[in-house]
Short mmCIF file of C-alpha atoms in Angstrom, two decimals:
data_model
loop_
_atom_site.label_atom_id
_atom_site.label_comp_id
_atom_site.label_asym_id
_atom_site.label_seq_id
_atom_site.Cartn_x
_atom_site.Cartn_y
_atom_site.Cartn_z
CA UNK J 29 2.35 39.28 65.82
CA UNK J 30 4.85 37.91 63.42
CA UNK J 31 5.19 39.99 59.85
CA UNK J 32 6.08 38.52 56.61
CA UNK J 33 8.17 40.30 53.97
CA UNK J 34 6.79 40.76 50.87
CA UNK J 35 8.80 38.00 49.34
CA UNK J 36 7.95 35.41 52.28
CA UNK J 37 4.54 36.13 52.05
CA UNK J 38 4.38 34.91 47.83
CA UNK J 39 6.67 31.93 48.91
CA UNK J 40 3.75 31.02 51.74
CA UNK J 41 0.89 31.56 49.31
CA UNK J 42 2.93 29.71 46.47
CA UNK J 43 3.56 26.20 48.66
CA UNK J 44 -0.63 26.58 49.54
CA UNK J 45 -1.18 27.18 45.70
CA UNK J 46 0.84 24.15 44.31
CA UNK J 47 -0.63 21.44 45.27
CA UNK J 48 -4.36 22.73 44.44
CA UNK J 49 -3.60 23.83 40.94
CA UNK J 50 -1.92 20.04 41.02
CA UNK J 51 -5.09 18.45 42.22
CA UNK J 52 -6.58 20.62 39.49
CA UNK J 53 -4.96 19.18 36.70
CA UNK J 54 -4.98 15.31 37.54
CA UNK J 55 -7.91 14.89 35.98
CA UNK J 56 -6.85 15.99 32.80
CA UNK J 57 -3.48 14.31 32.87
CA UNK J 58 -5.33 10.87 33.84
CA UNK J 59 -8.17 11.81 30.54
CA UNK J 60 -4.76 12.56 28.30
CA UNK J 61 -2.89 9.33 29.65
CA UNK J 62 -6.31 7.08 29.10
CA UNK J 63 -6.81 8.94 25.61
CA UNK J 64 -3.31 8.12 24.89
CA UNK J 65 -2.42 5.35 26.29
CA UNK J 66 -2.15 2.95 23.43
CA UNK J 67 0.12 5.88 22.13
CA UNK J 68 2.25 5.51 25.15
CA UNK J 69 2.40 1.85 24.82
CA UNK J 70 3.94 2.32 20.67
CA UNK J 71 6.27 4.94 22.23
CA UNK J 72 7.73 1.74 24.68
CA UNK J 73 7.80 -0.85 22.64
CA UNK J 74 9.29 0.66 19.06
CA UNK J 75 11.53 3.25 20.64
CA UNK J 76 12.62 2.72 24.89
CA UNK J 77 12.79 -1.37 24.54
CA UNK J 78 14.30 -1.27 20.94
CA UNK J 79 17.12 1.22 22.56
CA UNK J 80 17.56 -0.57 25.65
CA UNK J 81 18.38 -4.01 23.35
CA UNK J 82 20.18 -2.38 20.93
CA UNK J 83 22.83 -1.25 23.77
CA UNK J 84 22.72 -4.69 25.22
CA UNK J 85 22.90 -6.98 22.41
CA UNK J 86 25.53 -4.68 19.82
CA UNK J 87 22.81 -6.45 17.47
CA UNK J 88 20.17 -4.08 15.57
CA UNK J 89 16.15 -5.14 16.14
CA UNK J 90 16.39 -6.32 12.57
CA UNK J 91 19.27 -8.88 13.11
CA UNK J 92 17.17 -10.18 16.25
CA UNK J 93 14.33 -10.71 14.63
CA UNK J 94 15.93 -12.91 12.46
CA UNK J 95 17.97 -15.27 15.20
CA UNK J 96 14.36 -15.38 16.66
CA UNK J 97 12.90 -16.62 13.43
CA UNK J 98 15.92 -19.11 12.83
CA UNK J 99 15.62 -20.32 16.03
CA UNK J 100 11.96 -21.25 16.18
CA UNK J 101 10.68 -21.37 12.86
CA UNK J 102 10.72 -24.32 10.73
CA UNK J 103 12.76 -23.35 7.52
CA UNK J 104 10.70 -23.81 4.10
CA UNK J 105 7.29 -23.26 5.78
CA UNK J 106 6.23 -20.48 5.05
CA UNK J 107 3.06 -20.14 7.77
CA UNK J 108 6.05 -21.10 9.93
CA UNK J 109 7.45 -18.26 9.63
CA UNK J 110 5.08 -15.82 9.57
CA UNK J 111 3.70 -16.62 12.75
CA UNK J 112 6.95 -16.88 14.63
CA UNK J 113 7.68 -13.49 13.31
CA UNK J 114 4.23 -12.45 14.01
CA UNK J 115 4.98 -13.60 17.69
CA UNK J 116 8.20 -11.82 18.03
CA UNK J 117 6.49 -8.55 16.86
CA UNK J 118 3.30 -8.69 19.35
CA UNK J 119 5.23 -10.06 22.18
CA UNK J 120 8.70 -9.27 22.60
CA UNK J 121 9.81 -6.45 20.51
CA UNK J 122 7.98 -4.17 17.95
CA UNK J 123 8.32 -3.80 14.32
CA UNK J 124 5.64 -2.52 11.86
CA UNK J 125 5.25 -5.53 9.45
CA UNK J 126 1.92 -5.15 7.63
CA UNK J 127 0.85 -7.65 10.40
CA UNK J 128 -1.46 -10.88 10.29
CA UNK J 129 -4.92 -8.87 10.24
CA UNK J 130 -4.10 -6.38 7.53
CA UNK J 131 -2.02 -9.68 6.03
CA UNK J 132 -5.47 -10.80 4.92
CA UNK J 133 -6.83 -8.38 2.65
CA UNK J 134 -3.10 -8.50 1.09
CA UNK J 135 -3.38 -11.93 0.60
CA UNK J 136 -7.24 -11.66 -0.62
CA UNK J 137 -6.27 -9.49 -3.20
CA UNK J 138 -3.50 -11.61 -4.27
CA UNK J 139 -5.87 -14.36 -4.77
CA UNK J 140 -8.48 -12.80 -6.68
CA UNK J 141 -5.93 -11.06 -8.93
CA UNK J 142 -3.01 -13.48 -9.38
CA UNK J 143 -0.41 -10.74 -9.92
CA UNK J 144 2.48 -11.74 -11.99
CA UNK J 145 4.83 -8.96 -12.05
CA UNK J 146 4.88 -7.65 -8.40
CA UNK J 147 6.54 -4.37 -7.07
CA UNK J 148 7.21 -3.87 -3.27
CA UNK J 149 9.09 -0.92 -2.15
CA UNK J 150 10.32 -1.03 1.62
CA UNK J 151 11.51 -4.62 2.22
CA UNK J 152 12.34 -4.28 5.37
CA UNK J 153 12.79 -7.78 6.94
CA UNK J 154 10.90 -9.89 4.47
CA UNK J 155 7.64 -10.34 6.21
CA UNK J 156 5.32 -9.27 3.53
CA UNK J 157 7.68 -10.10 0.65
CA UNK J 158 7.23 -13.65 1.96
CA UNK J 159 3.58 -13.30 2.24
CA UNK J 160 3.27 -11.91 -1.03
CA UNK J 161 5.15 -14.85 -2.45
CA UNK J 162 3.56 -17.72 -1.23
CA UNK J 163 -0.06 -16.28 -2.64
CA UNK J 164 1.52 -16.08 -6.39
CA UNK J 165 1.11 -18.39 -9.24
CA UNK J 166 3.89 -20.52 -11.19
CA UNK J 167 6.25 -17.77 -13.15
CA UNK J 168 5.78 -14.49 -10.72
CA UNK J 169 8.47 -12.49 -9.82
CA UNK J 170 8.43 -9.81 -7.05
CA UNK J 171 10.96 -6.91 -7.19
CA UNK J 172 11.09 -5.87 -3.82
CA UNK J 173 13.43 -2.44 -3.22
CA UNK J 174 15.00 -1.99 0.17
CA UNK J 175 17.41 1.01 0.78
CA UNK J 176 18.37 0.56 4.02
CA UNK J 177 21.55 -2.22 3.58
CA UNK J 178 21.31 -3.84 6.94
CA UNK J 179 17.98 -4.75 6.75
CA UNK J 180 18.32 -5.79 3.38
CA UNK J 181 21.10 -8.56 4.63
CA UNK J 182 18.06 -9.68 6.91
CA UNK J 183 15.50 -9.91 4.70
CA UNK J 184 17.51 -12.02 2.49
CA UNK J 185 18.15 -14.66 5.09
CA UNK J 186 14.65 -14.76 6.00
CA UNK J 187 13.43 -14.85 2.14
CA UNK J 188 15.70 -17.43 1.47
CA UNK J 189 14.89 -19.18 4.73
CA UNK J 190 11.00 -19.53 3.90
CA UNK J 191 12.15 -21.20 0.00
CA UNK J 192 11.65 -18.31 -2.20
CA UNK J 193 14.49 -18.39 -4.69
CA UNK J 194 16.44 -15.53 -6.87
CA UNK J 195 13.95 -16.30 -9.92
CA UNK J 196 11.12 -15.68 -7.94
CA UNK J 197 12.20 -12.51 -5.37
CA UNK J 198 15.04 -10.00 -6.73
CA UNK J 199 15.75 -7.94 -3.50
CA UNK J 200 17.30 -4.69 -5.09
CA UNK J 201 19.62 -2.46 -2.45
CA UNK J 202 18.75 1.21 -3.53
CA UNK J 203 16.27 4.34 -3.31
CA UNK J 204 13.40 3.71 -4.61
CA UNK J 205 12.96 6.93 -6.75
CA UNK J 206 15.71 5.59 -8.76
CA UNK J 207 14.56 2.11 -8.91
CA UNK J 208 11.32 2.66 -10.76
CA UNK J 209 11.98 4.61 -13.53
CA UNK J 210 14.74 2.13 -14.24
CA UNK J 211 12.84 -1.00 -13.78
CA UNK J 212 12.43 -1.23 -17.83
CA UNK J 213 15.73 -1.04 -18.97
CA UNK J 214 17.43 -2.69 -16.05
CA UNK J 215 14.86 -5.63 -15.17
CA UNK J 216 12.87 -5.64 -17.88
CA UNK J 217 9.51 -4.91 -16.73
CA UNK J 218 6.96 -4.04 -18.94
CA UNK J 219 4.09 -3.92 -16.38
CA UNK J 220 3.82 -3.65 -12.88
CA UNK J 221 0.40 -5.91 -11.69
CA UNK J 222 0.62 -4.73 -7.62
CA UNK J 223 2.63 -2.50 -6.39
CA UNK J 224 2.85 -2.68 -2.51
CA UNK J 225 3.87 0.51 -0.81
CA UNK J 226 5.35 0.32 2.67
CA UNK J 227 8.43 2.30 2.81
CA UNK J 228 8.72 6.11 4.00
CA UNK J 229 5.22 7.26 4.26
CA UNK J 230 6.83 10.66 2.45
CA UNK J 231 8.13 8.69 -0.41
CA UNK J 232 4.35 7.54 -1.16
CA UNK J 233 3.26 10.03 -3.22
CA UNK J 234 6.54 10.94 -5.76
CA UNK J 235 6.98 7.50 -5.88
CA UNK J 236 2.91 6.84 -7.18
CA UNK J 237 4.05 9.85 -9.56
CA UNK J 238 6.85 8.27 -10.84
CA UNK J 239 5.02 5.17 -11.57
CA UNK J 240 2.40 7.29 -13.64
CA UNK J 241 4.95 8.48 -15.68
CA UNK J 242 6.63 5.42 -15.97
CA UNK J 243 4.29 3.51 -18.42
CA UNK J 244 4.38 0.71 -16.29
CA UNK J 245 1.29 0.67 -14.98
CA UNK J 246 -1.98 -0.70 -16.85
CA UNK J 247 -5.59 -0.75 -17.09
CA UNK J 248 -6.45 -2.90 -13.68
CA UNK J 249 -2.90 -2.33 -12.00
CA UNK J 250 -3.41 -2.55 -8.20
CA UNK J 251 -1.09 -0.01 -5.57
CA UNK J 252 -1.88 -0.76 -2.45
CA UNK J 253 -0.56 1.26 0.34
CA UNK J 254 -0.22 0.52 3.78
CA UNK J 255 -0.71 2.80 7.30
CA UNK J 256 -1.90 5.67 5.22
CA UNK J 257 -4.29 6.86 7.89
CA UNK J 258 -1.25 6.26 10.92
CA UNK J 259 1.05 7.75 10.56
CA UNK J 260 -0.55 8.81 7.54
CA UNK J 261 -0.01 9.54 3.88
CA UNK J 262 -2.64 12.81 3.07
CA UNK J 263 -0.86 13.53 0.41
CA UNK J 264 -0.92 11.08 -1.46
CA UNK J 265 -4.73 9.98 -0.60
CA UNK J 266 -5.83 13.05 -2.07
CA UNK J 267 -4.15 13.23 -5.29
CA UNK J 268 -4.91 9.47 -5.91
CA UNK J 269 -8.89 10.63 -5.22
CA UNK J 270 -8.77 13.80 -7.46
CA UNK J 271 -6.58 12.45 -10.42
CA UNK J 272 -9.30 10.74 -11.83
CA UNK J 273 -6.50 7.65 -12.63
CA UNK J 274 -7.65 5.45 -9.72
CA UNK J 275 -10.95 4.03 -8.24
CA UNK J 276 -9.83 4.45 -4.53
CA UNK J 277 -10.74 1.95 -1.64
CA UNK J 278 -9.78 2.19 2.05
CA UNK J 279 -9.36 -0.83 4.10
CA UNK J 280 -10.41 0.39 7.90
CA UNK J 281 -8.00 -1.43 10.46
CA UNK J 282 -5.53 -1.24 13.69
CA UNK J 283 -2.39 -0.95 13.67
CA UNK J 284 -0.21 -4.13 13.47
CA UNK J 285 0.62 -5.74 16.68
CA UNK J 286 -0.90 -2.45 18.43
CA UNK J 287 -4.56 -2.38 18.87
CA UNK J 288 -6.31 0.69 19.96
CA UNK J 289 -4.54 3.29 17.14
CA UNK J 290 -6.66 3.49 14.07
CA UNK J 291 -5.03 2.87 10.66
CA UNK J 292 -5.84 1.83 7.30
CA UNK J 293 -4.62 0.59 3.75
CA UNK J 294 -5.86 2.09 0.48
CA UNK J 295 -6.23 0.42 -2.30
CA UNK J 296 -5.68 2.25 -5.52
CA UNK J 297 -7.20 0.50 -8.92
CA UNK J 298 -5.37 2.40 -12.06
CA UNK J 299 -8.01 2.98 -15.04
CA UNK J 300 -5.79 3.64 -17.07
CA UNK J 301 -4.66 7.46 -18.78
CA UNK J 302 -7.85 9.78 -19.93
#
């Protein structure tokens, strides 16, 4: 009879071993993966495909957007150009715009409250500046804060592109913590109607602060905030809730151009200082 060494013997047992505790744990990688999957599928599209194109092209996702939109919108309409840029972001490459479902309660609230000064902060590449814009009346003005340069150059084009003017959109280049307690002596503003936060999620809160102590906002003001439930903005949800300065509202949704991951905008309604 053949006899193993110790250390043969544990290699023998280890190659038997293997593939059961494999086997074993398919299931659960096939539950995580199904779980997950939509996950997965925002992990591909925002991060491996935007990498991949940046490499190829020398040209950032931002900048392609916008020779996607030039080439196959139709300049001045506005629905134009929303819809080729919603196409471009649900089909070939991701970006988180607020999105055409979540788009709707924006542009619901615009109607019912006819905002006439409007704050955005996180321009990005436009999109929701230009959706905001069409919904306003005659004499509105959005003051929409991008710090990021690059994408500010795009979201100029693309403002400019759908027929929304200097008078009606100011697109200022700079943090936005030192945008708003400026926005009286530099711009003028002596009430903020909407304020639409979509910038860094971690920005939400001091931002919301700074506008409390700004004196800009009044009795009826609307913040709305988008993708505070992914990725999320706890923070800030809970102080807006427990301040007593806000009725609160959450709108239940997906997120844009990725169904399957649960998000959500809130809608904050100032009361005004106790």
């Amino acid at each position: 009879m053949f006899s193993l060494t110790p250390e043969e013997f544990i290699r023998s047992e280890l190659k038997m071993v293997s593939p059961a505790i494999a086997l074993a744990f398919l299931p659960l990688l096939l539950t995580l993966i199904i779980r997950y999957r939509y996950f997965f599928v925002l992990l591909y599209r925002a991060v491996l495909i935007r990498w991949v194109r940046d490499c190829l092209t020398g040209l950032s996702r931002e900048e392609r957007a916008f020779q996607y939109i030039l080439t196959h919108a139709t300049p001045g309409d506005v629905q134009s150009i929303l819809d080729t840029f919603d196409h471009w972001c649900s089909k070939v490459e991701f970006i988180s715009n607020i999105g055409p479902k979540k788009g709707k309660i924006l542009d619901r609230l615009l109607q019912e409250h006819c905002p006439i000064t409007v704050l955005e902060l996180g321009t990005h590449c436009g999109y929701s500046t230009v959706r905001i814009a069409r919904s306003l009346p005659i004499g509105a003005r959005i003051y929409s804060v991008e710090m990021d340069e690059g994408n500010a150059r795009v979201a100029e084009k693309i403002i400019r592109l759908a027929g929304f003017d200097e008078d009606m959109v100011e697109l200022i280049v700079r943090p936005s913590d030192e945008v708003i307690p400026r926005l009286r002596e530099d711009f003028g503003v002596e009430r903020l109607d909407l304020v639409f936060m979509d910038h860094w999620k971690r920005c939400y809160l001091p931002d919301l602060q700074l506008l409390e102590g700004s004196g800009l906002l009044g009795e009826g003001s609307i913040i709305l905030a988008d993708n505070v439930i992914f990725p999320g903005a706890p923070n800030f949800l809970r102080h807006a809730r427990s301040s007593g300065l806000y009725e609160v509202r959450v709108h239940r949704a997906t997120l844009e151009y990725i169904r399957g991951i649960r998000d959500g905008m809130a809608e904050l309604t100032f009361l005004g200082i106790k």
